[in-house]
GROMACS .gro file of C-alpha atoms in nm:
model
  169
    1MET     CA    1   0.449   7.164   7.956
    2ARG     CA    2   0.128   7.262   7.777
    3ILE     CA    3  -0.165   7.261   8.019
    4LEU     CA    4  -0.523   7.283   7.898
    5GLY     CA    5  -0.759   7.405   8.170
    6ILE     CA    6  -1.125   7.315   8.127
    7ASP     CA    7  -1.421   7.471   8.310
    8PRO     CA    8  -1.690   7.209   8.245
    9GLY     CA    9  -2.050   7.281   8.154
   10PHE     CA   10  -2.311   7.197   7.894
   11ALA     CA   11  -2.405   7.542   7.758
   12THR     CA   12  -2.059   7.702   7.787
   13ILE     CA   13  -1.733   7.517   7.837
   14GLY     CA   14  -1.438   7.742   7.911
   15PHE     CA   15  -1.088   7.649   7.799
   16GLY     CA   16  -0.748   7.803   7.852
   17LEU     CA   17  -0.407   7.683   7.738
   18VAL     CA   18  -0.089   7.784   7.919
   19GLU     CA   19   0.273   7.685   7.878
   20ALA     CA   20   0.468   7.627   8.197
   21GLU     CA   21   0.842   7.587   8.209
   22ARG     CA   22   1.091   7.639   8.492
   23GLY     CA   23   0.847   7.826   8.713
   24GLN     CA   24   0.735   8.058   8.433
   25VAL     CA   25   0.379   8.038   8.300
   26HIS     CA   26   0.234   8.222   8.003
   27MET     CA   27  -0.103   8.216   7.834
   28VAL     CA   28  -0.121   8.070   7.484
   29THR     CA   29  -0.494   8.094   7.410
   30TYR     CA   30  -0.836   8.081   7.570
   31GLY     CA   31  -1.201   8.076   7.473
   32ALA     CA   32  -1.525   7.887   7.510
   33ILE     CA   33  -1.715   7.609   7.342
   34THR     CA   34  -2.087   7.679   7.335
   35THR     CA   35  -2.392   7.472   7.251
   36PRO     CA   36  -2.726   7.614   7.135
   37ALA     CA   37  -2.998   7.625   7.401
   38GLY     CA   38  -3.266   7.480   7.172
   39LEU     CA   39  -3.093   7.148   7.115
   40PRO     CA   40  -3.181   6.836   7.315
   41LEU     CA   41  -2.927   6.751   7.585
   42SER     CA   42  -2.809   6.441   7.396
   43ARG     CA   43  -2.727   6.650   7.089
   44ARG     CA   44  -2.547   6.911   7.299
   45LEU     CA   45  -2.338   6.640   7.465
   46TYR     CA   46  -2.247   6.493   7.128
   47GLN     CA   47  -2.141   6.838   7.005
   48ILE     CA   48  -1.930   6.892   7.319
   49SER     CA   49  -1.758   6.559   7.259
   50CYS     CA   50  -1.677   6.640   6.895
   51ASP     CA   51  -1.565   6.994   6.976
   52MET     CA   52  -1.344   6.879   7.266
   53GLU     CA   53  -1.173   6.615   7.056
   54GLU     CA   54  -1.110   6.876   6.785
   55LEU     CA   55  -0.980   7.130   7.040
   56ILE     CA   56  -0.745   6.877   7.200
   57GLY     CA   57  -0.619   6.779   6.855
   58GLN     CA   58  -0.551   7.143   6.761
   59LEU     CA   59  -0.394   7.258   7.089
   60LYS     CA   60  -0.198   6.938   7.162
   61PRO     CA   61  -0.184   6.974   7.542
   62ASP     CA   62   0.047   6.756   7.751
   63VAL     CA   63  -0.211   6.745   8.029
   64ILE     CA   64  -0.566   6.858   8.103
   65SER     CA   65  -0.672   7.023   8.427
   66ILE     CA   66  -1.046   7.012   8.498
   67GLU     CA   67  -1.264   7.127   8.783
   68GLU     CA   68  -1.432   6.872   9.007
   69LEU     CA   69  -1.804   6.930   9.040
   70PHE     CA   70  -1.938   7.137   9.324
   71PHE     CA   71  -2.314   7.131   9.374
   72ASN     CA   72  -2.451   7.450   9.516
   73THR     CA   73  -2.825   7.508   9.526
   74ASN     CA   74  -2.945   7.418   9.176
   75ILE     CA   75  -2.919   7.038   9.152
   76THR     CA   76  -3.088   7.031   8.808
   77THR     CA   77  -2.817   7.248   8.655
   78GLY     CA   78  -2.555   7.045   8.840
   79ILE     CA   79  -2.676   6.723   8.681
   80ALA     CA   80  -2.657   6.872   8.330
   81VAL     CA   81  -2.306   7.003   8.404
   82ALA     CA   82  -2.212   6.655   8.530
   83HIS     CA   83  -2.325   6.510   8.196
   84GLY     CA   84  -2.108   6.764   8.012
   85ARG     CA   85  -1.813   6.695   8.239
   86GLY     CA   86  -1.845   6.322   8.174
   87VAL     CA   87  -1.831   6.377   7.800
   88ILE     CA   88  -1.521   6.597   7.844
   89LEU     CA   89  -1.351   6.328   8.056
   90CYS     CA   90  -1.430   6.071   7.789
   91ALA     CA   91  -1.289   6.296   7.511
   92ALA     CA   92  -0.964   6.345   7.706
   93GLU     CA   93  -0.931   5.970   7.756
   94LYS     CA   94  -1.006   5.903   7.389
   95CYS     CA   95  -0.733   6.151   7.289
   96GLY     CA   96  -0.488   5.994   7.535
   97VAL     CA   97  -0.423   6.311   7.736
   98PRO     CA   98  -0.358   6.271   8.111
   99LEU     CA   99  -0.622   6.438   8.326
  100HIS     CA  100  -0.596   6.604   8.669
  101GLU     CA  101  -0.897   6.715   8.871
  102TYR     CA  102  -0.905   7.003   9.119
  103THR     CA  103  -1.168   7.127   9.360
  104PRO     CA  104  -1.268   7.494   9.355
  105SER     CA  105  -1.086   7.539   9.689
  106GLN     CA  106  -0.765   7.391   9.547
  107VAL     CA  107  -0.782   7.630   9.250
  108LYS     CA  108  -0.844   7.929   9.477
  109LEU     CA  109  -0.556   7.830   9.704
  110ALA     CA  110  -0.313   7.777   9.414
  111VAL     CA  111  -0.400   8.104   9.241
  112THR     CA  112  -0.462   8.343   9.532
  113GLY     CA  113  -0.306   8.170   9.832
  114TYR     CA  114  -0.645   8.154  10.004
  115GLY     CA  115  -0.881   7.859   9.957
  116LYS     CA  116  -1.193   8.065  10.023
  117ALA     CA  117  -1.111   8.357   9.792
  118GLU     CA  118  -1.393   8.525   9.604
  119LYS     CA  119  -1.437   8.468   9.232
  120ARG     CA  120  -1.327   8.824   9.145
  121GLN     CA  121  -1.004   8.773   9.344
  122VAL     CA  122  -0.927   8.454   9.151
  123MET     CA  123  -0.997   8.626   8.820
  124ASP     CA  124  -0.778   8.925   8.905
  125MET     CA  125  -0.488   8.707   9.023
  126THR     CA  126  -0.520   8.497   8.706
  127ARG     CA  127  -0.487   8.818   8.505
  128ARG     CA  128  -0.187   8.929   8.708
  129LEU     CA  129  -0.005   8.595   8.707
  130LEU     CA  130  -0.044   8.563   8.331
  131LYS     CA  131   0.045   8.933   8.278
  132LEU     CA  132  -0.277   9.004   8.087
  133LYS     CA  133  -0.420   9.353   8.035
  134ALA     CA  134  -0.773   9.245   8.127
  135VAL     CA  135  -0.955   8.954   8.286
  136PRO     CA  136  -1.033   8.703   8.009
  137ARG     CA  137  -1.394   8.681   7.893
  138PRO     CA  138  -1.618   8.495   7.916
  139ASP     CA  139  -1.583   8.410   8.286
  140ASP     CA  140  -1.570   8.040   8.193
  141ALA     CA  141  -1.246   8.101   8.001
  142ALA     CA  142  -1.095   8.290   8.298
  143ASP     CA  143  -1.193   7.997   8.523
  144ALA     CA  144  -1.028   7.756   8.279
  145LEU     CA  145  -0.704   7.958   8.285
  146ALA     CA  146  -0.716   7.951   8.666
  147LEU     CA  147  -0.746   7.570   8.647
  148ALA     CA  148  -0.443   7.555   8.416
  149LEU     CA  149  -0.250   7.780   8.654
  150CYS     CA  150  -0.349   7.558   8.945
  151HIS     CA  151  -0.193   7.258   8.775
  152ALA     CA  152   0.115   7.455   8.669
  153ARG     CA  153   0.172   7.559   9.030
  154SER     CA  154   0.123   7.209   9.171
  155PHE     CA  155   0.251   6.964   8.910
  156THR     CA  156   0.613   6.976   9.022
  157SER     CA  157   0.514   6.798   9.341
  158ARG     CA  158   0.368   6.519   9.128
  159LEU     CA  159   0.692   6.445   8.941
  160PRO     CA  160   0.867   6.120   9.027
  161GLN     CA  161   1.185   6.157   9.229
  162THR     CA  162   1.501   6.107   9.021
  163GLY     CA  163   1.870   6.154   9.076
  164ASN     CA  164   2.119   6.029   9.327
  165VAL     CA  165   1.913   5.999   9.639
  166LYS     CA  166   2.075   5.777   9.899
  167GLU     CA  167   1.864   5.605  10.159
  168THR     CA  168   1.996   5.561  10.507
  169ILE     CA  169   1.875   5.294  10.742
   0.00000   0.00000   0.00000
């Protein structure tokens, strides 16, 4: 299964693609989509949409894992990120790729085993689990890989039950 993790934003959108099969996960690629600061928000959102559709077309993921929004103290930045996230959701739908959303706590729990882990702990465990020499940069890309890992570690519980299961009454 090819899982594309997305760390949403409007200035920098991190992405990370992993392949997961039979409990093994390895990193394929990672990076970031950026938009110039001087552009109006509407133009930046349009660029994000075009770039996401192109990225999805190139990487051909089976599923996308994206972070749910968490508003901290800066609501203005949160609103702009929400706009960017909406455009990313729309691009995934347009490309026909199933989407799964995870909270920051779910990602931390899946990657480190502790839902309140610090960011540096998540980044280091992402590096270790993917057997990388260094933590991926920028941070947005490392976060995206953590999102992909989160889905890889939890998707088996989402598979439909098959086989010869007998019910007893």
